[in-house]
PDB file of C-alpha atoms in Angstrom:
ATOM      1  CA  UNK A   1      10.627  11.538  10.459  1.00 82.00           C
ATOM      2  CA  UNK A   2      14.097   9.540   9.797  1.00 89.00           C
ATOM      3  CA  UNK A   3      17.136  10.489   8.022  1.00 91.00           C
ATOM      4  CA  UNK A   4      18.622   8.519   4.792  1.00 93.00           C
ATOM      5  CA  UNK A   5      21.657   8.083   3.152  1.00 94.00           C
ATOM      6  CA  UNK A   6      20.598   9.418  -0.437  1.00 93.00           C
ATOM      7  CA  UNK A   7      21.282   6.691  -2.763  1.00 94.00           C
ATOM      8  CA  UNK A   8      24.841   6.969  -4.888  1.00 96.00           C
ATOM      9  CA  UNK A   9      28.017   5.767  -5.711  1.00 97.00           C
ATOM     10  CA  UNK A  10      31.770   6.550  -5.037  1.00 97.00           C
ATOM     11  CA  UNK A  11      35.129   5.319  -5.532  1.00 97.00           C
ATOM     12  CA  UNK A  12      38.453   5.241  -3.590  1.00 95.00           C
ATOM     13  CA  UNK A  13      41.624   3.186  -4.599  1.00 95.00           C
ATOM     14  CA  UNK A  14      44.173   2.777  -2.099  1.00 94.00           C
ATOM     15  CA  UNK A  15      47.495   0.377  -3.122  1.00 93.00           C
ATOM     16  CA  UNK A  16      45.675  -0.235  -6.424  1.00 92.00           C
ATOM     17  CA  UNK A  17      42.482  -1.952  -4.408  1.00 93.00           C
ATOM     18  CA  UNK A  18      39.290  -0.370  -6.021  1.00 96.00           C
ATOM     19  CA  UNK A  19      37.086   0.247  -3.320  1.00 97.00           C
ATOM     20  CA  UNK A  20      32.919   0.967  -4.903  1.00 98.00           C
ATOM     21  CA  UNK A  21      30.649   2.334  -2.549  1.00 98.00           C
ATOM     22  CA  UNK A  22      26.981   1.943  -3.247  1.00 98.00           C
ATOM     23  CA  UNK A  23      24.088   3.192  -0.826  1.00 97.00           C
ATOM     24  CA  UNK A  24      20.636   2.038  -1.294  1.00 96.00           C
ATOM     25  CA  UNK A  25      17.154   2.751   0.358  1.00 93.00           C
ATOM     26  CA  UNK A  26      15.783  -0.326   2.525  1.00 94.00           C
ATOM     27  CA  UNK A  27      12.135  -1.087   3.511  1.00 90.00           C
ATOM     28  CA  UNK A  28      13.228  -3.765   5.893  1.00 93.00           C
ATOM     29  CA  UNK A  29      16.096  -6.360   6.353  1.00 95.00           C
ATOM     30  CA  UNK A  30      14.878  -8.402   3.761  1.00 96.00           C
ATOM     31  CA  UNK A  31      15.849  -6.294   1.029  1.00 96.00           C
ATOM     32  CA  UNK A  32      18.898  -6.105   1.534  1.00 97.00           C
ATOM     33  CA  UNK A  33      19.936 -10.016  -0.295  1.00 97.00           C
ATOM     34  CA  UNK A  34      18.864  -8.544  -3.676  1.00 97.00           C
ATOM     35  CA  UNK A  35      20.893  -5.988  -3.361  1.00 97.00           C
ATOM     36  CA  UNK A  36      23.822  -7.585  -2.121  1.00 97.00           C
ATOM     37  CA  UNK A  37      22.956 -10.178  -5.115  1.00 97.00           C
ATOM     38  CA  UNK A  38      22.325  -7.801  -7.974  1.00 97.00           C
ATOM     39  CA  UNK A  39      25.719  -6.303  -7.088  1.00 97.00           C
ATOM     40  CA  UNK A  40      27.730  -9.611  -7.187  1.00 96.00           C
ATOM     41  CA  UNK A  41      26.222 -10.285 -10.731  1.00 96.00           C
ATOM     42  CA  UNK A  42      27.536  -6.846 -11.955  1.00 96.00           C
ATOM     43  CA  UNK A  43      30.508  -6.739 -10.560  1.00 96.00           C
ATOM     44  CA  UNK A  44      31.512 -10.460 -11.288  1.00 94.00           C
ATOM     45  CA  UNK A  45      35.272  -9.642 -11.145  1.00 93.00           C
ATOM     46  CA  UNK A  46      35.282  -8.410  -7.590  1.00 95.00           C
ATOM     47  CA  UNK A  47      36.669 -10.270  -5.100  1.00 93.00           C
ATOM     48  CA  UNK A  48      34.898  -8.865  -2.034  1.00 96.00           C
ATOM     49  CA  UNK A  49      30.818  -7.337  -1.736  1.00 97.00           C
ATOM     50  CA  UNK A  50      30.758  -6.146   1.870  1.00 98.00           C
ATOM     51  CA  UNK A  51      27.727  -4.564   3.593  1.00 98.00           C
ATOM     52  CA  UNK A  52      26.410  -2.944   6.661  1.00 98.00           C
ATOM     53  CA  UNK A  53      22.864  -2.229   7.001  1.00 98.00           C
ATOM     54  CA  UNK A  54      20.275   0.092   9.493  1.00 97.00           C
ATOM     55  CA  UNK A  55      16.657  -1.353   8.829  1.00 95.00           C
ATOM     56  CA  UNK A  56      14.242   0.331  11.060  1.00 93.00           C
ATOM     57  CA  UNK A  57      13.738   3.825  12.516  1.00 91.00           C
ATOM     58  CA  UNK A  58      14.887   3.054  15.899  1.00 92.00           C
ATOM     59  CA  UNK A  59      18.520   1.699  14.455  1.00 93.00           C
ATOM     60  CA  UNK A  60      17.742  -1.502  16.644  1.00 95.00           C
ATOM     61  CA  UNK A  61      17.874  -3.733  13.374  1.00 97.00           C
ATOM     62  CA  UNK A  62      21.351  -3.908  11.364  1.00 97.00           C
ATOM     63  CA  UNK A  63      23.591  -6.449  10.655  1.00 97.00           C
ATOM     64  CA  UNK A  64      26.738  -6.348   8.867  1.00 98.00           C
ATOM     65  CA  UNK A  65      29.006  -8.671   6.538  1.00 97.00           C
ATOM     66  CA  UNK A  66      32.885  -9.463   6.063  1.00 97.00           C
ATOM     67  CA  UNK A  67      31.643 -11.462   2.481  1.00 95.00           C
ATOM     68  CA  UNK A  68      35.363 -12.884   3.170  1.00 93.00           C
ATOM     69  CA  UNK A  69      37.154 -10.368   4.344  1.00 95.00           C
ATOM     70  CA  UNK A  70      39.153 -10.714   7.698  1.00 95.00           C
ATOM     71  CA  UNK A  71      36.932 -10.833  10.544  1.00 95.00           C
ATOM     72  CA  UNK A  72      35.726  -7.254  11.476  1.00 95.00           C
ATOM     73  CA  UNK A  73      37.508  -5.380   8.851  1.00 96.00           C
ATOM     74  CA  UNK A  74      35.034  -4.592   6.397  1.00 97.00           C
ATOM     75  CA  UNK A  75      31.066  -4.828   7.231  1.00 97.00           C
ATOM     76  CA  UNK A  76      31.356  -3.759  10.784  1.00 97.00           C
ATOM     77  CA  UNK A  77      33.659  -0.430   9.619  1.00 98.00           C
ATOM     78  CA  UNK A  78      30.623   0.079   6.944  1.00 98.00           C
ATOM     79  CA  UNK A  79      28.097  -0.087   9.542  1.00 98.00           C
ATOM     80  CA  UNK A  80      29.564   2.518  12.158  1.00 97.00           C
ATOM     81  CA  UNK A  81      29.900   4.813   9.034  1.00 97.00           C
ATOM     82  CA  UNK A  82      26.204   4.556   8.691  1.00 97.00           C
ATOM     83  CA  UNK A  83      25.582   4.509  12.233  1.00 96.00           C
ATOM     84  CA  UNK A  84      27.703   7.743  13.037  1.00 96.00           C
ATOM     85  CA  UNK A  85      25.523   9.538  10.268  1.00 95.00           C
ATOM     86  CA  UNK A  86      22.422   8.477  12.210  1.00 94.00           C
ATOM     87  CA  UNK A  87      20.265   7.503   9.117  1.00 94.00           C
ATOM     88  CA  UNK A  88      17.966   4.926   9.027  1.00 95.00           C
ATOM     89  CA  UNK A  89      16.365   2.322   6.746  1.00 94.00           C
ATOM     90  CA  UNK A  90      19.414   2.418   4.488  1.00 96.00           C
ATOM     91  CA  UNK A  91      22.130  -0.189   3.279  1.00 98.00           C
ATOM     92  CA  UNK A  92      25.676   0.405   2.195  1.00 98.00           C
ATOM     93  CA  UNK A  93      27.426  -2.074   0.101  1.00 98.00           C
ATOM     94  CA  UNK A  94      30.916  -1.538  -0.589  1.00 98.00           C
ATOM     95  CA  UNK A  95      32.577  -3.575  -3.950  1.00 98.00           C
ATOM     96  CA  UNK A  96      36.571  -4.237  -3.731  1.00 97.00           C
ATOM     97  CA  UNK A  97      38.491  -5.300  -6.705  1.00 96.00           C
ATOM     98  CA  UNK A  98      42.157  -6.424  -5.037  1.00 93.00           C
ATOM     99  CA  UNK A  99      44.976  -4.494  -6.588  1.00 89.00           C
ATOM    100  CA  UNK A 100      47.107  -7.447  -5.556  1.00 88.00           C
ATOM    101  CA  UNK A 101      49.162  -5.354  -2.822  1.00 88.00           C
ATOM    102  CA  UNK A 102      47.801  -6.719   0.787  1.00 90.00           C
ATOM    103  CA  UNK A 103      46.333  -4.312   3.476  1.00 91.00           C
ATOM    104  CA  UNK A 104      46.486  -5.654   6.461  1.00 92.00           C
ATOM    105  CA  UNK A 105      43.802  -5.812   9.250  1.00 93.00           C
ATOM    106  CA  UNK A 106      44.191  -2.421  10.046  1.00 94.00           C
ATOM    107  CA  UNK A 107      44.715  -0.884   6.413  1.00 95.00           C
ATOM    108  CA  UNK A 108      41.415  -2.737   5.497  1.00 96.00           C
ATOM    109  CA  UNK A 109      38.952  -1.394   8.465  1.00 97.00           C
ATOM    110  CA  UNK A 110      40.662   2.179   7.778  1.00 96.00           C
ATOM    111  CA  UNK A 111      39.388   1.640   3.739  1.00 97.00           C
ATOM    112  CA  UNK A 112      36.231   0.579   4.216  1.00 97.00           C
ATOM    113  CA  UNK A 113      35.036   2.468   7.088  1.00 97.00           C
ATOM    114  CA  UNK A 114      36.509   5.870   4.647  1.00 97.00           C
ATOM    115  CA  UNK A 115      34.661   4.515   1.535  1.00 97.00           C
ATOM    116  CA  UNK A 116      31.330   4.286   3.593  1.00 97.00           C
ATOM    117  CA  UNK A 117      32.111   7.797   5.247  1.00 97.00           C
ATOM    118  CA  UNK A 118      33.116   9.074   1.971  1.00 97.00           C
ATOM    119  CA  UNK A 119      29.996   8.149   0.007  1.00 98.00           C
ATOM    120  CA  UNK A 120      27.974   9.438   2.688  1.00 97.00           C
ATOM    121  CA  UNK A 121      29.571  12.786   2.444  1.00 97.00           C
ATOM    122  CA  UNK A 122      29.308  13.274  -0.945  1.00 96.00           C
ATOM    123  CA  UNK A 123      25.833  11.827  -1.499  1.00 95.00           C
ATOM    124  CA  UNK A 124      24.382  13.746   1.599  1.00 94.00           C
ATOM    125  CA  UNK A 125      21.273  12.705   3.415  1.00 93.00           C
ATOM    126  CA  UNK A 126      17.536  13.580   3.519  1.00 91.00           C
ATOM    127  CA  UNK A 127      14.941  13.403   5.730  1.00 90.00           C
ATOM    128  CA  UNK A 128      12.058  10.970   4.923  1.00 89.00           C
ATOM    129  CA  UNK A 129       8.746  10.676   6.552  1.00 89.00           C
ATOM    130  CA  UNK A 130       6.715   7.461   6.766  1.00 90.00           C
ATOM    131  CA  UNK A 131       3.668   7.641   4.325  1.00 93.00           C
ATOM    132  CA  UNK A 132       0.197   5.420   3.865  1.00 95.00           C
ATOM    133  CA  UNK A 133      -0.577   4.183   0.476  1.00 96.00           C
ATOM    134  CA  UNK A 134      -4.747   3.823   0.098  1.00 96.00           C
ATOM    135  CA  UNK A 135      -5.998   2.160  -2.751  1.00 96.00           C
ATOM    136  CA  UNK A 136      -9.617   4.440  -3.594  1.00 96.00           C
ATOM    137  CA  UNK A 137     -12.510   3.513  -5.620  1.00 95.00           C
ATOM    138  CA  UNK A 138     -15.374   6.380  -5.788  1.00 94.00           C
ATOM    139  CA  UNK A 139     -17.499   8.245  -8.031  1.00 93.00           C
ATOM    140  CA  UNK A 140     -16.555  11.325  -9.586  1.00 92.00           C
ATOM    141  CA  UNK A 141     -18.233  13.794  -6.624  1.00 92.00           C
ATOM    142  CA  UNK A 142     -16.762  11.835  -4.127  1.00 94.00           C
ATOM    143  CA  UNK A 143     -13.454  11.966  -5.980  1.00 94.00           C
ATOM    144  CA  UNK A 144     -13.354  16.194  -6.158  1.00 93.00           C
ATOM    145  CA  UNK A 145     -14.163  15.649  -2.119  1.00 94.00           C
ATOM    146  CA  UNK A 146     -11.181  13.273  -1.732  1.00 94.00           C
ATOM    147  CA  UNK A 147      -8.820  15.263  -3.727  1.00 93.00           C
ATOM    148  CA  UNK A 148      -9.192  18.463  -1.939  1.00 94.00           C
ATOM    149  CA  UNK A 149      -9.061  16.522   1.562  1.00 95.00           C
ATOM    150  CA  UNK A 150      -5.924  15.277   0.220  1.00 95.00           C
ATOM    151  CA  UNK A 151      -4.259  18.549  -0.629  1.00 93.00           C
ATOM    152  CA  UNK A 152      -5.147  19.495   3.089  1.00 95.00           C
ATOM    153  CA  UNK A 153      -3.281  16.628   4.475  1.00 94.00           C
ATOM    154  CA  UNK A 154       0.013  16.628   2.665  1.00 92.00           C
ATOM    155  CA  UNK A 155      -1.475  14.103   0.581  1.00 93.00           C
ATOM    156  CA  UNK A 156      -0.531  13.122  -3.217  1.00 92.00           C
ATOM    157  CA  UNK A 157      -2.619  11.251  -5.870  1.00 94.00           C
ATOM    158  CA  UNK A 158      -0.996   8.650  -7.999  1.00 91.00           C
ATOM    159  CA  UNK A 159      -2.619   6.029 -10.613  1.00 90.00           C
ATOM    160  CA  UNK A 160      -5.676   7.524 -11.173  1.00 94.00           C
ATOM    161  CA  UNK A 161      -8.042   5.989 -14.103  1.00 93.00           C
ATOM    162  CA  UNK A 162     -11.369   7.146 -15.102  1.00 91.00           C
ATOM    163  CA  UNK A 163     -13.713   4.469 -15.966  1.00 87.00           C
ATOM    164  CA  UNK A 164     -17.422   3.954 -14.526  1.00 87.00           C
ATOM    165  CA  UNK A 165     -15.780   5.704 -11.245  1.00 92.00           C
ATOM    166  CA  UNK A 166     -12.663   7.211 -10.431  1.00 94.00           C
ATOM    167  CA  UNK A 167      -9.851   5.196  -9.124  1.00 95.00           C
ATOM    168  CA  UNK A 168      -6.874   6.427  -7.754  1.00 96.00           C
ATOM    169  CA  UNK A 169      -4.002   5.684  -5.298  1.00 96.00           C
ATOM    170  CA  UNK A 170      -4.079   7.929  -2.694  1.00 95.00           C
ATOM    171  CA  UNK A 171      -0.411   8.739  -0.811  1.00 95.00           C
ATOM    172  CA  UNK A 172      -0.098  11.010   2.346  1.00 94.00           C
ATOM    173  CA  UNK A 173       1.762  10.893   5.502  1.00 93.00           C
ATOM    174  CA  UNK A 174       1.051   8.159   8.268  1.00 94.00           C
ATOM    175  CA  UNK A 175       0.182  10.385  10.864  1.00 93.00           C
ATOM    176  CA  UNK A 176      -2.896  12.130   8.396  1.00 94.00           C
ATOM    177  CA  UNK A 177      -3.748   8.651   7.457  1.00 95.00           C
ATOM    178  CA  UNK A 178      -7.135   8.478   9.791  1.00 95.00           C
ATOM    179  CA  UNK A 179      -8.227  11.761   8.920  1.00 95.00           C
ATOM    180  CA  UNK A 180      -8.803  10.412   5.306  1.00 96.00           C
ATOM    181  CA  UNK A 181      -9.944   6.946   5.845  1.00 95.00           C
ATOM    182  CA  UNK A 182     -12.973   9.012   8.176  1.00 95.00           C
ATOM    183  CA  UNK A 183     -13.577  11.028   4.610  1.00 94.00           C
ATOM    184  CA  UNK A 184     -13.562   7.841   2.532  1.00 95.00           C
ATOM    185  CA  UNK A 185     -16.024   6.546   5.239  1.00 95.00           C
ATOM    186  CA  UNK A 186     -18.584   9.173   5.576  1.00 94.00           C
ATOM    187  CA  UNK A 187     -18.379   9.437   1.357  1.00 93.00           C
ATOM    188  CA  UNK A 188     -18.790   5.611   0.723  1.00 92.00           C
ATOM    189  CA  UNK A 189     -16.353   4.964  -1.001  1.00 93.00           C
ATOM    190  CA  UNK A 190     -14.628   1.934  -1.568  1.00 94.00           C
ATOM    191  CA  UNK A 191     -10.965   1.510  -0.467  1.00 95.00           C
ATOM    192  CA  UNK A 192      -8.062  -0.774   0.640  1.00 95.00           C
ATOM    193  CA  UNK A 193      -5.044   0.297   2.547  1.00 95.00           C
ATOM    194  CA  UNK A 194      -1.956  -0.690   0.306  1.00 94.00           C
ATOM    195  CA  UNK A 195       0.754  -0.188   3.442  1.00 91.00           C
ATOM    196  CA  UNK A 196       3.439   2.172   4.197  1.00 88.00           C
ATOM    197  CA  UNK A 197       6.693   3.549   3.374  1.00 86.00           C
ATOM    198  CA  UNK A 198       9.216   5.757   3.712  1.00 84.00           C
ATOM    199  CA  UNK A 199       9.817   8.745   1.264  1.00 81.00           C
ATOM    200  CA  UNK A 200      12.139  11.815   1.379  1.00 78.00           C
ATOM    201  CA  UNK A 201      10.623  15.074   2.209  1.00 74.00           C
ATOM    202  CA  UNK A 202      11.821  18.465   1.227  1.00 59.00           C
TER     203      UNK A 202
END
């Protein structure tokens, strides 16, 4: 189990410099480029898209970006925002339009360290658990014997179609992941293990 950032947006101006905070779910490091890059095509007119990043469950694997900014005044203030909320596998990029009054070193690691802090305050967190995603092909019995197996592990179906035999996507924490695949086993049914992923838990 990992905390995230919940995914959101907010807004602080200081001297007339719109700062946009944005906070987006990661799987790993490489998703964080088409994010970066989807938010420099929307907001064309901004002058700076600064990040910081936490990519695994550990906290091990972040990075961090100035896009242009002084040295260590914008993606570095971003990441210790994230890092002091201790969430994981989540990427904050934070958008500034220049009001055309300068900061200063100081002025800009104070605004976007606060827009990061901010955004996480009013977004919240949530606690996500890693979860298995198993492709299943079956016949109908061995579907009704799947689905209630399922339901005892925490377990979701998703995708299902009903054609000569059932087949379904079947979703369920990591940890309960065996305990299914031995079911799918002793049934015969067919299946392929999709991979995993993080989700938030109530």
């Amino acid at each position: 189990m990992i905390v995230c950032v919940n995914e959101g947006e907010y807004e602080l101006v200081i001297k007339k410099s719109r700062f946009i905070a944005i906070s987006r779910h990661i799987e790993t490091r490489d998703d964080v480029k088409p994010i970066i890059d989807a938010l420099k095509a929307e907001h064309v007119g901004a002058r700076h898209v600064c990040y910081g990043y936490i990519a695994d469950e550990k906290g091990d694997d972040f990075g961090y970006d100035d896009n242009g900014e002084p040295t260590g005044t914008a993606g570095k203030p971003i990441y210790s925002a994230l890092a002091a909320s201790d969430a994981r596998k989540t990427c904050i990029a934070v958008v500034r339009y220049f009001g055309g009054i300068k900061l200063g070193a100081g002025g800009l690691t104070r605004a976007y360290r606060q827009s990061a802090a901010d955004l996480i305050a009013q977004v919240g967190v949530s606690k996500a658990e890693k979860q298995t995603a198993i492709e299943v092909c079956c016949t109908n019995d061995a579907y009704k014997r799947v689905s209630a197996v399922l339901r005892g592990l925490s377990g979701a179906i998703e995708q299902i179609r009903y054609e000569a035999s059932v087949s379904f996507t079947a979703v369920l924490p990591t940890e309960n992941a065996g305990e299914l695949t031995n079911t799918l086993d002793g049934l015969k049914a067919e299946y392929r293990i999709l991979g995993e992923r993080y989700a938030s838990v109530q």
